Coordinates of C-alpha atoms in Angstrom, one line a residue:
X1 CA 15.5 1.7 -4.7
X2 CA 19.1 1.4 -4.1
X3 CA 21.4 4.8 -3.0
X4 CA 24.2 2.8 -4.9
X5 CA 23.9 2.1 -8.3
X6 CA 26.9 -0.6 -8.5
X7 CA 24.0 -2.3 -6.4
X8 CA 21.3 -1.8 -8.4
X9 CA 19.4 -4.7 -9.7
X10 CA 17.0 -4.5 -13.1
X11 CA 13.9 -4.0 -12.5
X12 CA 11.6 -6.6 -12.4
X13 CA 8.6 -5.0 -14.4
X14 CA 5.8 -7.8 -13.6
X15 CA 6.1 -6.8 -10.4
X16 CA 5.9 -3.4 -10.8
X17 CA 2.5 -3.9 -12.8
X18 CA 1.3 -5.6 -10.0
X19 CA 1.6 -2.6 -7.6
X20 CA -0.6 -0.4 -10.1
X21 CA -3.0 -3.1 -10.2
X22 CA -3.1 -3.5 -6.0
X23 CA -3.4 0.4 -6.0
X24 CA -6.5 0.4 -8.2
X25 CA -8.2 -2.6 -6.7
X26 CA -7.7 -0.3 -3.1
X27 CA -8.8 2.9 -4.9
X28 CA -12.2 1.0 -5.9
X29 CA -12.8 -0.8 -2.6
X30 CA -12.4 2.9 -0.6
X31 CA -14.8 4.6 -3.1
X32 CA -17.2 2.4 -3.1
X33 CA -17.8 1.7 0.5
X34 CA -16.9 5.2 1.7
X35 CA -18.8 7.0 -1.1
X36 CA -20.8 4.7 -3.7
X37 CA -22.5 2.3 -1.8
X38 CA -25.2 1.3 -4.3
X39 CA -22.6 0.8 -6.9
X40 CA -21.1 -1.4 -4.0
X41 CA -24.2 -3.4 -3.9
X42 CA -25.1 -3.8 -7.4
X43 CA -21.8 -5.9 -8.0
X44 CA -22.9 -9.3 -6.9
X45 CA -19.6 -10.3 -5.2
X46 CA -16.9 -9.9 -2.3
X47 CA -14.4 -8.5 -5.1
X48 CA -14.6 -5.1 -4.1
X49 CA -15.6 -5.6 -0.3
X50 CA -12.8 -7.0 0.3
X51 CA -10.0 -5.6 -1.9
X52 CA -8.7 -4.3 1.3
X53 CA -6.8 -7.1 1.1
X54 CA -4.7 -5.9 -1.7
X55 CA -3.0 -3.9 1.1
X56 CA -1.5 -7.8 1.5
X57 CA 0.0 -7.6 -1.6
X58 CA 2.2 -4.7 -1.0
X59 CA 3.2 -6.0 2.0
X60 CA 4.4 -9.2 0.2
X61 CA 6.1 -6.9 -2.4
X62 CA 8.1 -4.9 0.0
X63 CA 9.5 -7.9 1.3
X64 CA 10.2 -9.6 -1.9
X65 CA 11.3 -6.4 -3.7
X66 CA 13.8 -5.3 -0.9
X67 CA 15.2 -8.5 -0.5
X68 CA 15.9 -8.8 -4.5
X69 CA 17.8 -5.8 -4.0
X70 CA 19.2 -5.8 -0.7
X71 CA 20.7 -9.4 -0.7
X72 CA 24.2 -8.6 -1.7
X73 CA 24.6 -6.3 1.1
X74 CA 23.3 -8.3 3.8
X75 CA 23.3 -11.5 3.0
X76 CA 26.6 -12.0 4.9
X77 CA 26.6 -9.4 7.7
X78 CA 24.9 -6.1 8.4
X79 CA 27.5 -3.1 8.9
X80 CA 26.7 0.2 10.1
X81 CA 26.8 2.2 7.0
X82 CA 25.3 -0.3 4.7
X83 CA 22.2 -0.3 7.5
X84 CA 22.0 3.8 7.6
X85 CA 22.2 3.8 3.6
X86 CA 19.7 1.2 3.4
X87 CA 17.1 3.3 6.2
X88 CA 17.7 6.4 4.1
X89 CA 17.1 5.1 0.7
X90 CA 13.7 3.9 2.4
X91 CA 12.8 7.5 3.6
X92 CA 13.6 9.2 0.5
X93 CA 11.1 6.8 -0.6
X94 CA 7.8 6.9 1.3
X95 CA 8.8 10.3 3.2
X96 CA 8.5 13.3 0.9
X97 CA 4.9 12.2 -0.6
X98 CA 4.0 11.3 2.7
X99 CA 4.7 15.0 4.7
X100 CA 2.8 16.6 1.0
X101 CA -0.3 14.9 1.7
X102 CA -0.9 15.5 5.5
X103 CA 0.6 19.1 4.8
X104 CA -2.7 18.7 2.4
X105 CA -4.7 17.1 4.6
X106 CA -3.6 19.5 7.2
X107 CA -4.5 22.8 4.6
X108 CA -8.1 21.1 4.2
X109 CA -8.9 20.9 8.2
X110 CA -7.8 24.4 8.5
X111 CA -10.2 25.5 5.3
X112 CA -13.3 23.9 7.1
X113 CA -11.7 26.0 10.7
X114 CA -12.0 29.4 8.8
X115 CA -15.2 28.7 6.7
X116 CA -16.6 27.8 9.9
X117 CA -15.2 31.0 11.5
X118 CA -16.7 33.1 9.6
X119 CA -20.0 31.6 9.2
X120 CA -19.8 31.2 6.2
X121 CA -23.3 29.5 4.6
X122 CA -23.5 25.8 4.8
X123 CA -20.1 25.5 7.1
X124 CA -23.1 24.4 9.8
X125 CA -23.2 21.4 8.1
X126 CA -19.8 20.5 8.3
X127 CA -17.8 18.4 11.1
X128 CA -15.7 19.9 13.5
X129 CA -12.3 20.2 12.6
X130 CA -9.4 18.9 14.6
X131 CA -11.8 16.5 16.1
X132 CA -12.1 13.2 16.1
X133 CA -8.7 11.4 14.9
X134 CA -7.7 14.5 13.4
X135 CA -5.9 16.5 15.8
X136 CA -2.9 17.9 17.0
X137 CA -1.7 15.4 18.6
X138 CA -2.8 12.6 16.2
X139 CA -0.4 15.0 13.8
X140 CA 2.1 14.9 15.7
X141 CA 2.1 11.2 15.4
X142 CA 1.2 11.2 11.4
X143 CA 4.4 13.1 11.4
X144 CA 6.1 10.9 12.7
X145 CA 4.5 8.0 10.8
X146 CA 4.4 6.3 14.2
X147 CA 0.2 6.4 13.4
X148 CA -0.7 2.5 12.7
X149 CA 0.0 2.2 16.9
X150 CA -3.0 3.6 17.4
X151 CA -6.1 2.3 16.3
X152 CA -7.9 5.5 14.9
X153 CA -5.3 8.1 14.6
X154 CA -5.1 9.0 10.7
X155 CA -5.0 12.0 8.5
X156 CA -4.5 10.6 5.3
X157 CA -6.1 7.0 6.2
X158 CA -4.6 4.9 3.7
X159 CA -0.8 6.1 5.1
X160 CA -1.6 3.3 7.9
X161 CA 0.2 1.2 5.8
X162 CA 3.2 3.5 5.1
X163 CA 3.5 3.3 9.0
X164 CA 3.4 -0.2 9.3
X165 CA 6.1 -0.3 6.9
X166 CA 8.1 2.4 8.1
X167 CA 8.2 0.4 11.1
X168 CA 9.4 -3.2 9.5
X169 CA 11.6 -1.6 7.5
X170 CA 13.9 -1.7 10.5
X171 CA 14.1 -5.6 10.6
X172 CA 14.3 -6.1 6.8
X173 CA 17.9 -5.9 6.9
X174 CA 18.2 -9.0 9.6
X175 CA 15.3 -10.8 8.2
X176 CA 17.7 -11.0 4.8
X177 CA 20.2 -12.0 6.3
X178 CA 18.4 -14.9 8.1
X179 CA 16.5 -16.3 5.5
X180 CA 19.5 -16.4 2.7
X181 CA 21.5 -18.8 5.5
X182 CA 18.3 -20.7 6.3
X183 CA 17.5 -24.1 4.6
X184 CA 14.1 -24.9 3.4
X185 CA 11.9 -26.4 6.3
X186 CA 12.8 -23.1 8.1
X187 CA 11.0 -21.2 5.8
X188 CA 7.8 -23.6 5.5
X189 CA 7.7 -23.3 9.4
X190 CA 8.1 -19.8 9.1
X191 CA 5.8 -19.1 6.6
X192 CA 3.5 -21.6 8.8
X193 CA 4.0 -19.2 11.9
X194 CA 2.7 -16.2 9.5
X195 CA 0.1 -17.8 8.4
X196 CA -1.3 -19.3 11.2
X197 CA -0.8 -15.3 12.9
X198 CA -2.8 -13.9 10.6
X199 CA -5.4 -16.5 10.6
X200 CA -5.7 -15.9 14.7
X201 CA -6.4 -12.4 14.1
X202 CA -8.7 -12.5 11.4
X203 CA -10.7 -15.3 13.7
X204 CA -10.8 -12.5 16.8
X205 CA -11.1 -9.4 15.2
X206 CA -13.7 -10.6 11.8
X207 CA -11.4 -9.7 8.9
X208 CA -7.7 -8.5 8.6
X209 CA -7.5 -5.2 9.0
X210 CA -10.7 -4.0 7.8
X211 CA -12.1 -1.8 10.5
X212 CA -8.8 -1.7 12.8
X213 CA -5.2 -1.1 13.1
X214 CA -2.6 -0.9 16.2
X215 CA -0.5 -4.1 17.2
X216 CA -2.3 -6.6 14.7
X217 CA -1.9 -4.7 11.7
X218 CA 1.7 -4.1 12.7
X219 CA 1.9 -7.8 12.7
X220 CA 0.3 -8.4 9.6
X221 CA 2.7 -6.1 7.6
X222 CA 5.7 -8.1 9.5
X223 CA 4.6 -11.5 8.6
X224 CA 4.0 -10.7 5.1
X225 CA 7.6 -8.8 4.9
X226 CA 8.7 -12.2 5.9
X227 CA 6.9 -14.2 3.3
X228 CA 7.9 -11.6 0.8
X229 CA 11.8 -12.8 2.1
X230 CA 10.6 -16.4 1.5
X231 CA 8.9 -15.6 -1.6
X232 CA 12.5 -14.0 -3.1
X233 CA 14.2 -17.3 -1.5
X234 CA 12.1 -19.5 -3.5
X235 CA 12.4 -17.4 -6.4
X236 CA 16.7 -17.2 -6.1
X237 CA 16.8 -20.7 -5.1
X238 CA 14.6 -21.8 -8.1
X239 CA 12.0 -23.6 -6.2
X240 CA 8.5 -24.4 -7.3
X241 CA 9.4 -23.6 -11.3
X242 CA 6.3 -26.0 -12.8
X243 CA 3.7 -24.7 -11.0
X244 CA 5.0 -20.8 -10.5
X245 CA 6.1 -19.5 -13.7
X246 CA 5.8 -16.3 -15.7
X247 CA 3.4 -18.4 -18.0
X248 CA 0.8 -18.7 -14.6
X249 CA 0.9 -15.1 -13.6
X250 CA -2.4 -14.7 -15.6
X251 CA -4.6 -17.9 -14.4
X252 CA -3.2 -17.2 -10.5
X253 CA -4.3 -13.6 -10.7
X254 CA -7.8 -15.3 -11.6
X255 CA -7.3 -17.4 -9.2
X256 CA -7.2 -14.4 -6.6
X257 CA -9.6 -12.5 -8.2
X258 CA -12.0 -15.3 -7.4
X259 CA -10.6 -15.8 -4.0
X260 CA -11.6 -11.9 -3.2
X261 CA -15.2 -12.7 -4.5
X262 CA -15.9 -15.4 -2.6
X263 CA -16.9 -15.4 1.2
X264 CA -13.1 -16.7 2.0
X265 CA -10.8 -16.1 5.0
X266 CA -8.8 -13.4 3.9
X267 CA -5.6 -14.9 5.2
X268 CA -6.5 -17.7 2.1
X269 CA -6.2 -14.6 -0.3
X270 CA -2.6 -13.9 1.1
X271 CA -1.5 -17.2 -0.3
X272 CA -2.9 -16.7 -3.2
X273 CA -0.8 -13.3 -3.5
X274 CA 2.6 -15.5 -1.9
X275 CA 2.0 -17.6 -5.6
X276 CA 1.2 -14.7 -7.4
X277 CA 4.3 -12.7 -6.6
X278 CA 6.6 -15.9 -7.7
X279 CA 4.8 -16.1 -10.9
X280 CA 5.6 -12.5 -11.8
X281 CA 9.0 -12.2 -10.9
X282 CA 9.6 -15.0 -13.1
X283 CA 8.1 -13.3 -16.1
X284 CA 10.8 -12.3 -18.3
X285 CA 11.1 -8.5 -19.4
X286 CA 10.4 -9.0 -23.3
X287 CA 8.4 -11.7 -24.9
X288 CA 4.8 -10.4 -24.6
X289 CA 3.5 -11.2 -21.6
X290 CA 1.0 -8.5 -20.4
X291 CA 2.6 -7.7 -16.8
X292 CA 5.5 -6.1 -19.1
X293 CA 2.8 -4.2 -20.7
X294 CA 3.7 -0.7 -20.4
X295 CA 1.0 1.4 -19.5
X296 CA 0.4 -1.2 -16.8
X297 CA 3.9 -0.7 -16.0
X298 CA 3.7 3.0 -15.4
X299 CA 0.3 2.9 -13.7
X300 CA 2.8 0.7 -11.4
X301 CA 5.2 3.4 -11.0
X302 CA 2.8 6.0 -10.0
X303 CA 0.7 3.3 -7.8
X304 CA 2.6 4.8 -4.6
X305 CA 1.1 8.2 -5.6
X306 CA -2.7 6.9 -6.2
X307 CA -2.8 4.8 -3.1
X308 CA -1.5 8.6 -0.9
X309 CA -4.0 10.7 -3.3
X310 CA -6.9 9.2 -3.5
X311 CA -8.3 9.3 -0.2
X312 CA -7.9 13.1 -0.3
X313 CA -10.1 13.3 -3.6
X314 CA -12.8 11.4 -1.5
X315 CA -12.6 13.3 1.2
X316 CA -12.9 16.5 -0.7
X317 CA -15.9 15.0 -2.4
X318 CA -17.9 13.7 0.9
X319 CA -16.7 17.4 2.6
X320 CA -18.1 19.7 -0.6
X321 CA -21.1 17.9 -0.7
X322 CA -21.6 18.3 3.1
X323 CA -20.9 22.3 2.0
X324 CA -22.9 23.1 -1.2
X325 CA -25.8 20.9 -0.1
X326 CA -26.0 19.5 3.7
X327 CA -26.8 16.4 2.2
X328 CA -24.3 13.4 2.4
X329 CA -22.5 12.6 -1.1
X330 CA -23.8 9.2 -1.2
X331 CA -28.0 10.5 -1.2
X332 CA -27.5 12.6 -4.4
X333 CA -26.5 9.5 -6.7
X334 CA -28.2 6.9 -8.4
X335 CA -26.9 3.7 -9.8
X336 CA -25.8 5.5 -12.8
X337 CA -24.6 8.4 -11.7
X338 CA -22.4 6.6 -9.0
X339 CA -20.5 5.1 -12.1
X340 CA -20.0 8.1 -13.6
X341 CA -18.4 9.5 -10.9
X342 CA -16.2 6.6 -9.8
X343 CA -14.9 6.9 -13.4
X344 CA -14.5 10.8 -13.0
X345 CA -12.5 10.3 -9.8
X346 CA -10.4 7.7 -10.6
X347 CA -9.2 9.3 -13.2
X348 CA -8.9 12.6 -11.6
X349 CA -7.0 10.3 -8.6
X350 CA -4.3 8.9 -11.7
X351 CA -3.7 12.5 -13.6
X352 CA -2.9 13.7 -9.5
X353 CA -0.8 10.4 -8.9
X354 CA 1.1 11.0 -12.2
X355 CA 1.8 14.8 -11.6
X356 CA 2.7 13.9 -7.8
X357 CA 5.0 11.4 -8.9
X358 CA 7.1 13.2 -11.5
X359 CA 6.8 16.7 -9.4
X360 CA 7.0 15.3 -6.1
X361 CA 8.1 11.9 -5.6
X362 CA 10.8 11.4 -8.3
X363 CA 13.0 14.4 -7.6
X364 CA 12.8 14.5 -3.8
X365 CA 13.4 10.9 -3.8
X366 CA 16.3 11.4 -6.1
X367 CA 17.5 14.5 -4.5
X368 CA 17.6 13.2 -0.9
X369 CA 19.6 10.0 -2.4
X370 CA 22.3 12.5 -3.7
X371 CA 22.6 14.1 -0.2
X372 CA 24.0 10.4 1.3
X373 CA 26.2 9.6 -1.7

């Protein structure tokens, strides 16, 4: 993450594993309900209905992560430079995969445009394009990634998040810096004022973010940043060691997993992801614990990728059958078939991820690090 490597802290793989796991768990929750609803159904649970959640987790993760590696530099002062290297180290990262996929996004609209043009056969089936919240001037805004102030603005919908981040990464640097001078009933009250935010709008709105974005998703990604900060605090600080250690990573992850199936608040599940992220980080890097696993790790690394592909594999499924057929995706599948293709895609979704990352995401991030230095 850092633009300095004197900086740099080691990675802390469990936590890396984690994000691959979160990106999967959103993958499946956006195929099923957008595209495989009877494969939705047949799983006799909330797991999947509301692994929107998992969202949460990265929000917990940026704060955490950023504060691990960002504490030297802030935790005594923020100065000018140190701020405008830190806000450039955090565009080279979301940025250049970000711009791809709309430019993709943006490529796709403008097929539908000309097959529609020129009459071709079946383009009567499809929507319009540039309708709806995909238009010029909900681009324009996409661009920007100013899109999680609206409520139904997206291109690529998933990038909501990337917005809402965008947008807190400006306060990370303060929020640092607070919390590394603050003692330890500040951060309970704090983390009881994020807590008790999210559970006001889950009680208004029905759910966390499920169906909407704008202000209250902006505020969700804030007060997990902040718990993410507390979270790193606890874990610098040493606090909570018998009851969030590397050796509970496994039974707390359970733990979640059940908290997702069951009818629950979701703001309950973002306490369950608070604990998980302290068990992780505490896991050591050798010693055969399976967060240090290493495919699990690289799904991880490439995690950024599948969560900014995959909708864009949906959509060109939903779109072609709309094309070939006039029939909506979801009518041509039974139970088995739908598993078949969740399998296809997802695994079309990682080989894309993986190329994107390495092509795409690696060097430009890397590249546009080398322009501050």
């Amino acid at each position: 993450m850092a633009s300095q490597p004197a900086f740099r802290q080691p990675e802390l793989v469990a936590l890396t594993s984690l994000r691959g796991i979160a990106a999967i768990f959103v993958l499946s929750h956006h195929f099923m309900l957008v595209l495989l609803e009877k494969l939705a159904r047949f799983i006799p649970s909330h797991l999947f209905i509301k692994s929107y959640l998992w969202v949460d987790l990265f929000f917990l993760l940026s704060g955490f992560v950023l504060a691990y590696v960002y504490q030297s530099r802030f935790a005594n002062g923020i100065a000018g430079k140190t701020y405008r290297n830190f806000m450039w180290a955090r565009f080279a990262r979301v940025y250049p995969v970000h711009i791809l996929m709309l430019s993709l996004f943006v490529a796709f609209e403008l097929l539908q445009w000309w097959l529609l043009a020129v009459h071709s056969p079946g383009s009567e089936h499809l929507e319009t394009p540039f309708t709806g919240s995909e238009t010029p001037l909900t681009l324009a805004s996409n661009l920007l990634l100013l899109q999680t102030l609206h409520w139904t603005s997206y291109w690529n919908q998933p990038a909501w998040s990337i917005s809402a981040e965008w947008l807190v990464y400006f306060t990370v640097p303060w929020l640092i810096h607070r919390f590394y001078h603050q003692g330890g009933i500040v951060m309970v009250a704090a983390a009881a004022g994020v807590f008790i935010t999210l559970a006001s709008i889950e009680h208004h709105f029905g759910n966390l973010g499920l169906e909407f974005a704008g202000w209250p998703s902006l505020l969700r990604c804030f007060g997990e940043c902040i718990l993410g900060v507390i979270a790193f605090q606890c874990y610098h600080r040493g606090y909570w060691k018998k009851i969030a250690s590397g050796d509970w990573a496994l039974p707390v992850l359970l733990f979640n997993f059940l908290l997702l199936a069951l009818p629950l608040p979701g703001f309950l599940s973002v306490a369950g992801f608070f604990w998980l992220v302290l068990c992780a980080a505490r896991i050591p890097q050798s010693g055969g614990y399976w967060l240090t696993w290493p495919p699990l790790v690289y799904l991880g690394r490439i995690s950024f990728a599948v969560y900014m592909v995959h909708w864009l594999v949906m959509d060109i499924l939903r779109v072609g059958s709309l094309y070939f057929t006039g029939i909506p995706f979801r009518q041509h599948l039974g139970l088995l078939d739908e598993v078949g293709v969740f399998a296809a895609a997802t695994l079309l979704s990682l080989c894309l991820a993986a190329v994107l990352y390495h092509c795409v995401e690696q060097p430009l991030r890397n590249w546009l690090l080398r322009r501050r230095e």
